[in-house]
């Protein structure tokens, strides 16, 4: 900056100097010096002078608490321009800044107490916000005009380079801030909270100083500050000199912390601005990056902890370490799911019922995400419905409840009344974006690939699972197709005589579109609510009396209800080749008439004929407990592969993956990173075509465990499997008598081996002991494990 510019700037900088101690009250309480600058003065300043002016203002604010400046005493102080200041050469002389008009001193509200204190604080905050806003608007407008002039005179190539460099620096700084905040929030949550609080204080402190909150509080509080200080000195056991010395020594550290807090605040503001811009420019990619940043500390922590925990000598120490790790990781993942929503909530629903795939802390954490999605505001829902139907809500509905009945990852459901016939209906409105959901699936796929590389998937092959979701997720967004599927499956259940036990909603065709689905309301209680209430009370749920009466042919109580579920899925999967692939407990309602209503037909799967015949042969062999035949069927026609595909391992895997009866392997937690048998015989490739069938089994088994049901699904499917095989011309199907004889011989031979603890019986004893939590050196070395007759139908 030249000499002429500095002389023009000198009277302006002088305005930011601290007022003299003997200045009059009116001058001390005048408006911010920015208000004394005229438009001509601001226009006359160059870019460098404006930057210096801003820097002088910031330095005066930051160093106000500990800077010592010379004070001049004069009872009649007059603000004048120093004589040394001269206008800038070759320009119109800049008029000297006028004396700012003094504002009236804010009067303290009459009276005392909390009301007066609150009013004073509100007034001070209002003044501070107004002063800051005026200064910000003035500086911003002037800076924008200057920048616009500079941009207009800058060559395009140079301008593009400058913009690219500034953007790169902003994105790089925002990325570093996001990563640092994510890792600090996971590993040092208290430190992260303290830093955020300090940043807020560093921003609020200048505002409070400009507002004169201290003087206003002194005017309101009846007790003088000096009196309070004197009392504290008398009561405190520490000498005032010692406290002063400590404060003096701590002042540099406090100043350093304040500077760091201000830097963090500026960095956070930059991060928010960059994130907002990137979300508008590339929403899906930005969301994927944000998710990766949030999950990276969790995956990294598991990768570091795994070898450390392996070094522990005692199994009890390893188990305790993994339990603590899972509790921490599940809490962090629950927050990630709550923050991101979308497909991640669906993953929580899947894992919240898959006790064979996740540790117990994750089961508990994900169970909380099943039915607590934050609702979409009603104005948004109203706009979506009116846009889809092409008319106002009042034209089609006489009443539309603003409070949703349920909010899922893709749609939100509201209760309404039709205007034409006053019929009660539910309106399912699509609230999610297909591109966002597909991006979420891809993000989860990349996460599982990293887990597999770090050895954290226990050989379960999670990437195959999410590749299967990529193939079907887009089909859930077309409600016109869902309406057609609802009608298809209603006719299917009517054909097979299941309508007296199963209900499917009736679609209102003329009001249903690809984004809105209107159906007759099914009144009853959600099965998810029944199960959650039972979990909270720590006991088994009671089956409604009407449901027990309707489903009595399949068994007593919940046994009859789940037998109806088995029949429905047997008809859909084995006979029809098209089935509901999301039997989540939130998709079942026990209706008032006792029937089981099945909801949400958006996620369905088509089973090719070859796959259906493969499942039918597998069902017949599993009912007969013909283990060699089961293993042969898996080797020839299934995609699943093991490191050591022995007969026992393949048979045990089928009973765990494809049946609901309690078996040792079915109760093994696949993600037990310390003791799981899957560590000894990993799944090198999972089945993509059969994943949704396996998932349906897992969901049903999870509900059955809560209700205390231990029946076998494949036994309920045997009749339909035999009928399909006979219709296909397969003559190798064994008769029922031969099948039962084979099962009796297998169980007898296996029971003898278990009693002698030899062969397959010894391996089964070891697996049962591990499952029961009682495996120790004695039982492994030859002691007999605890027996459970229900687990005698599976081998490892």
XYZ file of N, CA and C in Angstrom, residues 77-271:
585
model
N -13.193 15.832 25.327
C -12.571 15.172 24.180
C -13.404 15.401 22.940
N -12.738 15.766 21.853
C -13.427 16.015 20.594
C -12.784 15.126 19.527
N -13.585 14.414 18.772
C -13.080 13.531 17.721
C -12.764 14.374 16.504
N -11.480 14.440 16.160
C -11.051 15.190 14.984
C -10.097 14.353 14.170
N -9.961 14.705 12.947
C -9.057 13.994 12.052
C -7.638 14.469 12.284
N -6.657 13.587 12.465
C -5.278 14.030 12.650
C -4.830 14.896 11.485
N -3.973 15.854 11.814
C -3.552 16.812 10.784
C -2.694 16.178 9.717
N -2.044 15.046 10.065
C -1.138 14.418 9.097
C -1.856 13.735 7.970
N -3.155 13.501 8.116
C -3.885 12.780 7.075
C -4.164 13.690 5.895
N -3.866 13.202 4.713
C -4.084 13.968 3.490
C -4.818 13.095 2.509
N -5.574 13.661 1.614
C -6.311 12.839 0.638
C -5.363 12.150 -0.322
N -5.837 11.086 -0.934
C -5.033 10.311 -1.864
C -4.778 11.135 -3.122
N -3.548 10.992 -3.624
C -3.157 11.780 -4.793
C -3.958 11.372 -6.005
N -4.159 12.369 -6.896
C -4.844 12.148 -8.181
C -6.242 11.611 -7.992
N -6.901 11.995 -6.923
C -8.270 11.551 -6.714
C -9.026 12.644 -5.995
N -10.296 12.509 -5.973
C -11.130 13.500 -5.279
C -10.841 13.455 -3.803
N -10.619 14.584 -3.177
C -10.306 14.578 -1.740
C -11.403 13.872 -0.957
N -10.948 12.970 -0.072
C -11.902 12.226 0.762
C -12.286 13.071 1.960
N -13.565 13.308 2.173
C -13.966 14.111 3.339
C -13.642 13.379 4.621
N -13.271 14.172 5.615
C -12.940 13.581 6.915
C -14.187 12.962 7.523
N -14.012 11.838 8.190
C -15.182 11.198 8.813
C -15.803 12.106 9.857
N -17.094 12.167 9.776
C -17.811 12.996 10.728
C -17.906 12.298 12.077
N -18.151 13.088 13.070
C -18.317 12.520 14.408
C -19.598 11.698 14.439
N -19.500 10.438 14.830
C -20.721 9.615 14.841
C -21.735 10.136 15.828
N -22.971 10.058 15.411
C -24.033 10.510 16.308
C -24.141 9.576 17.501
N -24.193 10.183 18.642
C -24.271 9.376 19.867
C -25.674 8.843 20.040
N -25.736 7.554 20.340
C -27.037 6.944 20.611
C -27.357 7.056 22.084
N -28.609 7.067 22.333
C -29.026 7.181 23.723
C -28.664 5.912 24.472
N -28.240 6.107 25.694
C -27.843 4.964 26.505
C -29.064 4.111 26.815
N -28.909 2.825 26.611
C -30.032 1.928 26.861
C -30.386 1.948 28.334
N -31.624 2.207 28.586
C -32.064 2.282 29.970
C -32.348 0.887 30.486
N -31.918 0.638 31.686
C -32.194 -0.656 32.304
C -33.658 -0.727 32.676
N -34.306 -1.847 32.511
C -35.708 -1.963 32.872
C -35.891 -1.762 34.359
N -37.016 -1.167 34.663
C -37.299 -0.915 36.057
C -37.512 -2.217 36.805
N -37.173 -2.173 38.085
C -37.325 -3.349 38.911
C -36.086 -4.205 38.866
N -36.122 -5.309 39.562
C -35.008 -6.229 39.568
C -35.546 -7.651 39.518
N -34.623 -8.605 39.525
C -35.042 -9.989 39.477
C -34.823 -10.595 38.112
N -35.273 -11.825 37.905
C -35.012 -12.531 36.648
C -35.673 -11.889 35.442
N -36.836 -11.255 35.630
C -37.510 -10.645 34.476
C -36.687 -9.487 33.939
N -36.243 -8.637 34.853
C -35.409 -7.511 34.421
C -34.120 -7.993 33.783
N -33.525 -9.046 34.359
C -32.297 -9.612 33.793
C -32.536 -10.137 32.383
N -33.652 -10.848 32.189
C -33.954 -11.403 30.866
C -34.199 -10.294 29.855
N -34.949 -9.261 30.252
C -35.201 -8.165 29.328
C -33.916 -7.453 28.948
N -33.044 -7.261 29.936
C -31.765 -6.632 29.629
C -30.923 -7.468 28.691
N -30.909 -8.780 28.925
C -30.137 -9.659 28.043
C -30.694 -9.657 26.632
N -32.025 -9.665 26.502
C -32.638 -9.644 25.171
C -32.317 -8.339 24.456
N -32.391 -7.231 25.190
C -32.057 -5.951 24.577
C -30.613 -5.892 24.121
N -29.698 -6.385 24.963
C -28.297 -6.407 24.570
C -28.054 -7.277 23.354
N -28.681 -8.439 23.308
C -28.515 -9.321 22.154
C -29.061 -8.683 20.891
N -30.198 -7.978 21.037
C -30.787 -7.312 19.876
C -29.857 -6.239 19.338
N -29.295 -5.430 20.236
C -28.358 -4.391 19.796
C -27.129 -5.000 19.129
N -26.624 -6.097 19.718
C -25.431 -6.726 19.145
C -25.691 -7.262 17.753
N -26.833 -7.916 17.571
C -27.164 -8.473 16.264
C -27.343 -7.361 15.239
N -28.015 -6.266 15.647
C -28.231 -5.158 14.710
C -26.916 -4.514 14.301
N -26.034 -4.291 15.290
C -24.746 -3.683 14.978
C -23.913 -4.566 14.067
N -23.874 -5.860 14.389
C -23.105 -6.795 13.557
C -23.678 -6.893 12.152
N -24.991 -6.897 12.042
C -25.620 -6.992 10.729
C -25.312 -5.760 9.884
N -25.375 -4.568 10.495
C -25.068 -3.356 9.737
C -23.629 -3.376 9.238
N -22.718 -3.744 10.114
C -21.327 -3.781 9.723
C -21.085 -4.811 8.625
N -21.708 -5.999 8.782
C -21.510 -7.059 7.800
C -22.070 -6.674 6.443
N -23.253 -6.055 6.424
C -23.865 -5.662 5.153
C -23.030 -4.590 4.458
N -22.567 -3.614 5.230
C -21.759 -2.541 4.645
C -20.466 -3.085 4.057
N -19.753 -3.878 4.843
C -18.487 -4.425 4.368
C -18.695 -5.371 3.197
N -19.731 -6.213 3.277
C -19.963 -7.186 2.219
C -20.332 -6.505 0.910
N -21.215 -5.500 0.987
C -21.612 -4.820 -0.250
C -20.427 -4.115 -0.905
N -19.617 -3.455 -0.097
C -18.448 -2.776 -0.653
C -17.465 -3.785 -1.255
N -17.229 -4.886 -0.516
C -16.308 -5.897 -1.025
C -16.816 -6.527 -2.310
N -18.136 -6.758 -2.388
C -18.693 -7.370 -3.590
C -18.556 -6.440 -4.792
N -18.766 -5.138 -4.567
C -18.588 -4.215 -5.683
C -17.146 -4.207 -6.159
N -16.213 -4.203 -5.209
C -14.801 -4.216 -5.577
C -14.429 -5.496 -6.323
N -14.952 -6.632 -5.794
C -14.645 -7.902 -6.448
C -15.239 -7.949 -7.849
N -16.433 -7.393 -7.999
C -17.068 -7.396 -9.318
C -16.247 -6.585 -10.310
N -15.755 -5.428 -9.864
C -14.914 -4.628 -10.745
C -13.630 -5.365 -11.106
N -13.057 -6.052 -10.093
C -11.817 -6.784 -10.366
C -12.053 -7.932 -11.337
N -13.182 -8.635 -11.171
C -13.487 -9.762 -12.061
C -13.709 -9.273 -13.481
N -14.357 -8.107 -13.608
C -14.644 -7.587 -14.947
C -13.379 -7.250 -15.716
N -12.325 -6.886 -14.990
C -11.070 -6.507 -15.657
C -10.041 -7.618 -15.702
N -10.367 -8.799 -15.171
C -9.428 -9.922 -15.133
C -9.620 -10.804 -16.357
N -8.555 -11.227 -17.021
C -8.694 -12.151 -18.166
C -9.389 -13.448 -17.748
N -10.081 -14.054 -18.702
C -10.879 -15.233 -18.397
C -10.031 -16.400 -17.906
N -8.902 -16.646 -18.537
C -8.050 -17.763 -18.122
C -7.550 -17.570 -16.695
N -7.100 -16.357 -16.397
C -6.612 -16.082 -15.049
C -7.740 -16.172 -14.041
N -8.916 -15.694 -14.427
C -10.059 -15.755 -13.526
C -10.457 -17.206 -13.240
N -10.463 -18.032 -14.267
C -10.803 -19.434 -14.079
C -9.780 -20.128 -13.179
N -8.506 -19.796 -13.368
C -7.473 -20.394 -12.528
C -7.648 -19.982 -11.073
N -7.961 -18.711 -10.856
C -8.164 -18.255 -9.490
C -9.359 -18.945 -8.837
N -10.445 -19.060 -9.575
C -11.641 -19.724 -9.037
C -11.345 -21.193 -8.728
N -10.638 -21.858 -9.635
C -10.308 -23.264 -9.400
C -9.421 -23.428 -8.177
N -8.444 -22.530 -8.033
C -7.543 -22.620 -6.882
C -8.291 -22.362 -5.578
N -9.155 -21.353 -5.590
C -9.938 -21.071 -4.378
C -10.870 -22.227 -4.039
N -11.497 -22.808 -5.058
C -12.391 -23.950 -4.812
C -11.622 -25.139 -4.269
N -10.436 -25.383 -4.846
C -9.629 -26.501 -4.380
C -9.223 -26.319 -2.922
N -8.808 -25.103 -2.575
C -8.440 -24.852 -1.188
C -9.633 -25.014 -0.262
N -10.798 -24.525 -0.691
C -11.986 -24.652 0.144
C -12.401 -26.093 0.346
N -12.401 -26.875 -0.732
C -12.783 -28.287 -0.627
C -11.772 -29.064 0.202
N -10.488 -28.764 -0.005
C -9.461 -29.460 0.765
C -9.592 -29.149 2.254
N -9.787 -27.872 2.583
C -9.965 -27.510 3.983
C -11.214 -28.120 4.585
N -12.310 -28.133 3.814
C -13.547 -28.731 4.318
C -13.392 -30.236 4.517
N -12.684 -30.896 3.606
C -12.469 -32.340 3.749
C -11.641 -32.650 4.993
N -10.576 -31.873 5.192
C -9.763 -32.085 6.395
C -10.590 -31.849 7.657
N -11.413 -30.825 7.645
C -12.264 -30.539 8.811
C -13.238 -31.692 9.062
N -13.848 -32.214 7.995
C -14.814 -33.299 8.152
C -14.160 -34.554 8.709
N -13.005 -34.924 8.177
C -12.306 -36.127 8.649
C -11.878 -35.965 10.106
N -11.278 -34.806 10.427
C -10.825 -34.581 11.797
C -11.990 -34.588 12.777
N -13.096 -33.958 12.396
C -14.271 -33.928 13.272
C -14.851 -35.318 13.456
N -14.889 -36.111 12.383
C -15.450 -37.463 12.475
C -14.622 -38.354 13.401
N -13.315 -38.348 13.210
C -12.460 -39.184 14.050
C -12.474 -38.700 15.494
N -12.432 -37.378 15.701
C -12.473 -36.860 17.066
C -13.808 -37.164 17.732
N -14.899 -37.077 16.963
C -16.204 -37.382 17.533
C -16.342 -38.832 17.945
N -15.669 -39.747 17.236
C -15.733 -41.171 17.585
C -14.791 -41.526 18.729
N -13.554 -41.054 18.646
C -12.535 -41.476 19.608
C -12.470 -40.578 20.835
N -12.715 -39.273 20.661
C -12.618 -38.309 21.773
C -13.873 -37.447 21.796
N -15.013 -38.032 22.123
C -16.267 -37.258 22.048
C -16.304 -36.080 23.010
N -15.713 -36.236 24.201
C -15.732 -35.129 25.148
C -14.882 -33.963 24.654
N -13.732 -34.278 24.084
C -12.892 -33.219 23.535
C -13.605 -32.508 22.395
N -14.276 -33.260 21.539
C -14.996 -32.645 20.425
C -16.098 -31.727 20.938
N -16.814 -32.155 21.983
C -17.862 -31.304 22.557
C -17.276 -30.038 23.163
N -16.134 -30.175 23.841
C -15.481 -28.999 24.436
C -15.040 -28.009 23.376
N -14.474 -28.503 22.284
C -14.026 -27.620 21.202
C -15.211 -26.887 20.587
N -16.316 -27.578 20.390
C -17.494 -26.919 19.825
C -18.021 -25.836 20.761
N -18.036 -26.128 22.080
C -18.490 -25.128 23.037
C -17.563 -23.917 23.048
N -16.248 -24.155 22.966
C -15.299 -23.045 22.928
C -15.477 -22.214 21.659
N -15.769 -22.867 20.545
C -15.992 -22.128 19.302
C -17.223 -21.233 19.409
N -18.276 -21.763 20.007
C -19.481 -20.945 20.197
C -19.174 -19.752 21.095
N -18.409 -19.989 22.159
C -18.054 -18.894 23.063
C -17.199 -17.850 22.373
N -16.269 -18.304 21.506
C -15.409 -17.341 20.805
C -16.197 -16.475 19.841
N -17.283 -16.995 19.309
C -18.122 -16.197 18.414
C -19.038 -15.277 19.207
N -19.537 -15.760 20.343
C -20.491 -14.971 21.121
C -19.833 -13.862 21.922
N -18.560 -14.047 22.330
C -17.909 -13.064 23.187
C -17.826 -11.679 22.554
N -17.372 -11.533 21.292
C -17.345 -10.190 20.697
C -18.718 -9.538 20.615
N -19.739 -10.338 20.329
C -21.088 -9.788 20.262
C -21.531 -9.243 21.613
N -21.215 -9.994 22.676
C -21.597 -9.541 24.010
C -20.833 -8.275 24.402
N -19.558 -8.191 23.990
C -18.800 -6.992 24.316
C -19.366 -5.776 23.604
N -19.697 -5.926 22.304
C -20.247 -4.786 21.586
C -21.618 -4.379 22.125
N -22.358 -5.361 22.622
C -23.691 -5.058 23.142
C -23.650 -4.386 24.497
N -22.477 -4.342 25.119
C -22.382 -3.747 26.446
C -23.168 -4.500 27.487
N -23.149 -5.840 27.394
C -23.923 -6.644 28.330
C -23.442 -6.455 29.758
N -22.111 -6.245 29.924
C -21.584 -6.080 31.275
C -22.155 -4.869 31.968
N -22.185 -3.730 31.279
C -22.728 -2.524 31.897
C -24.217 -2.639 32.158
N -24.924 -3.306 31.255
C -26.364 -3.465 31.460
C -26.662 -4.390 32.631
N -25.866 -5.447 32.773
C -26.052 -6.329 33.919
C -25.740 -5.595 35.213
N -24.713 -4.738 35.169
C -24.373 -3.978 36.370
C -25.500 -3.034 36.752
N -26.208 -2.514 35.740
C -27.318 -1.626 36.038
C -28.534 -2.366 36.562
N -28.654 -3.639 36.188
C -29.824 -4.415 36.616
C -29.597 -5.064 37.965
N -28.427 -5.706 38.149
C -28.152 -6.445 39.376
C -28.008 -5.459 40.536
N -28.754 -5.639 41.619
C -28.686 -4.680 42.725
C -27.388 -4.754 43.505
N -26.678 -5.890 43.447
C -25.449 -6.056 44.229
C -24.265 -5.615 43.392
N -23.438 -4.688 43.880
C -22.263 -4.257 43.104
C -21.294 -5.405 42.878
N -20.582 -5.334 41.766
C -19.624 -6.381 41.443
C -18.481 -6.401 42.448
N -18.086 -5.242 42.905
C -16.987 -5.182 43.866
C -17.365 -5.880 45.167
N -18.620 -5.780 45.558
C -19.063 -6.459 46.785
C -18.991 -7.968 46.615
N -19.434 -8.455 45.453
C -19.354 -9.891 45.193
C -17.912 -10.355 45.185
N -17.040 -9.580 44.554
C -15.636 -9.952 44.513
C -15.035 -9.976 45.925
N -15.399 -9.025 46.734
C -14.880 -8.977 48.099
C -15.333 -10.188 48.906
N -16.604 -10.567 48.755
C -17.108 -11.745 49.469
C -16.384 -13.004 49.010
N -16.156 -13.124 47.705
C -15.466 -14.300 47.203
C -14.040 -14.376 47.734
N -13.373 -13.248 47.840
C -12.026 -13.255 48.391
C -12.006 -13.697 49.842
N -13.048 -13.315 50.585
C -13.112 -13.725 51.990
C -13.412 -15.210 52.130
N -14.279 -15.729 51.288
C -14.697 -17.132 51.406
C -13.664 -18.075 50.798
N -13.006 -17.670 49.733
C -12.095 -18.559 49.017
C -10.877 -18.894 49.882
N -10.468 -20.183 49.917
C -9.273 -20.550 50.684
C -7.974 -20.154 50.000
N -8.067 -19.720 48.750
C -6.873 -19.350 47.994
C -6.692 -17.834 48.074
N -5.472 -17.422 48.262
C -5.164 -16.004 48.362
C -5.428 -15.302 47.034
N -5.927 -14.050 47.078
C -6.152 -13.306 45.824
C -4.884 -13.128 45.005
N -3.742 -12.990 45.697
C -2.482 -12.857 44.965
C -2.156 -14.123 44.178
N -2.432 -15.271 44.823
C -2.188 -16.541 44.129
C -3.101 -16.673 42.918
N -4.351 -16.325 43.085
C -5.297 -16.416 41.974
C -4.886 -15.486 40.836
N -4.415 -14.262 41.224
C -3.956 -13.332 40.193
C -2.747 -13.880 39.457
N -1.813 -14.499 40.216
C -0.627 -15.078 39.596
C -0.996 -16.220 38.663
N -1.929 -17.077 39.105
C -2.380 -18.193 38.261
C -3.041 -17.667 36.992
N -3.860 -16.636 37.159
C -4.536 -16.081 35.993
C -3.533 -15.493 35.020
N -2.501 -14.838 35.572
C -1.480 -14.246 34.706
C -0.724 -15.314 33.934
N -0.384 -16.400 34.641
C 0.347 -17.477 33.973
C -0.516 -18.206 32.948
N -1.803 -18.308 33.243
C -2.697 -19.041 32.343
C -3.178 -18.188 31.180
N -2.935 -16.887 31.241
C -3.444 -15.999 30.188
C -2.950 -16.389 28.801
N -1.654 -16.694 28.608
C -1.224 -17.100 27.258
C -1.918 -18.369 26.767
N -2.079 -19.338 27.681
C -2.754 -20.568 27.268
C -4.209 -20.299 26.901
N -4.882 -19.469 27.713
C -6.264 -19.136 27.411
C -6.365 -18.405 26.076
N -5.419 -17.490 25.830
C -5.423 -16.774 24.551
C -5.193 -17.736 23.383
N -4.297 -18.722 23.590
C -4.073 -19.715 22.542
C -5.300 -20.555 22.272
N -5.978 -20.962 23.346
C -7.210 -21.741 23.172
C -8.259 -20.916 22.444
N -8.336 -19.630 22.789
C -9.308 -18.769 22.118
C -9.015 -18.660 20.629
N -7.724 -18.539 20.288
C -7.368 -18.476 18.869
C -7.727 -19.769 18.146
N -7.445 -20.905 18.789
C -7.804 -22.192 18.173
C -9.316 -22.333 18.014
N -10.045 -21.848 19.007
C -11.502 -21.930 18.920
C -12.030 -21.086 17.764
N -11.448 -19.894 17.592
C -11.874 -19.051 16.471
C -11.519 -19.695 15.135
N -10.343 -20.317 15.080
C -9.972 -21.016 13.845
C -10.945 -22.166 13.554
N -11.319 -22.900 14.598
C -12.263 -23.997 14.397
C -13.605 -23.459 13.921
N -14.047 -22.345 14.510
C -15.324 -21.767 14.089
C -15.281 -21.359 12.618
N -14.179 -20.709 12.197
C -14.054 -20.326 10.787
C -13.996 -21.565 9.889
N -13.271 -22.593 10.350
C -13.173 -23.823 9.560
C -14.530 -24.512 9.449
N -15.299 -24.484 10.522
C -16.611 -25.134 10.494
C -17.564 -24.388 9.566
N -17.502 -23.064 9.593
C -18.343 -22.284 8.681
C -17.962 -22.587 7.237
N -16.670 -22.656 6.953
C -16.232 -23.000 5.607
C -16.720 -24.389 5.215
N -16.652 -25.340 6.144
C -17.126 -26.701 5.860
C -18.617 -26.697 5.539
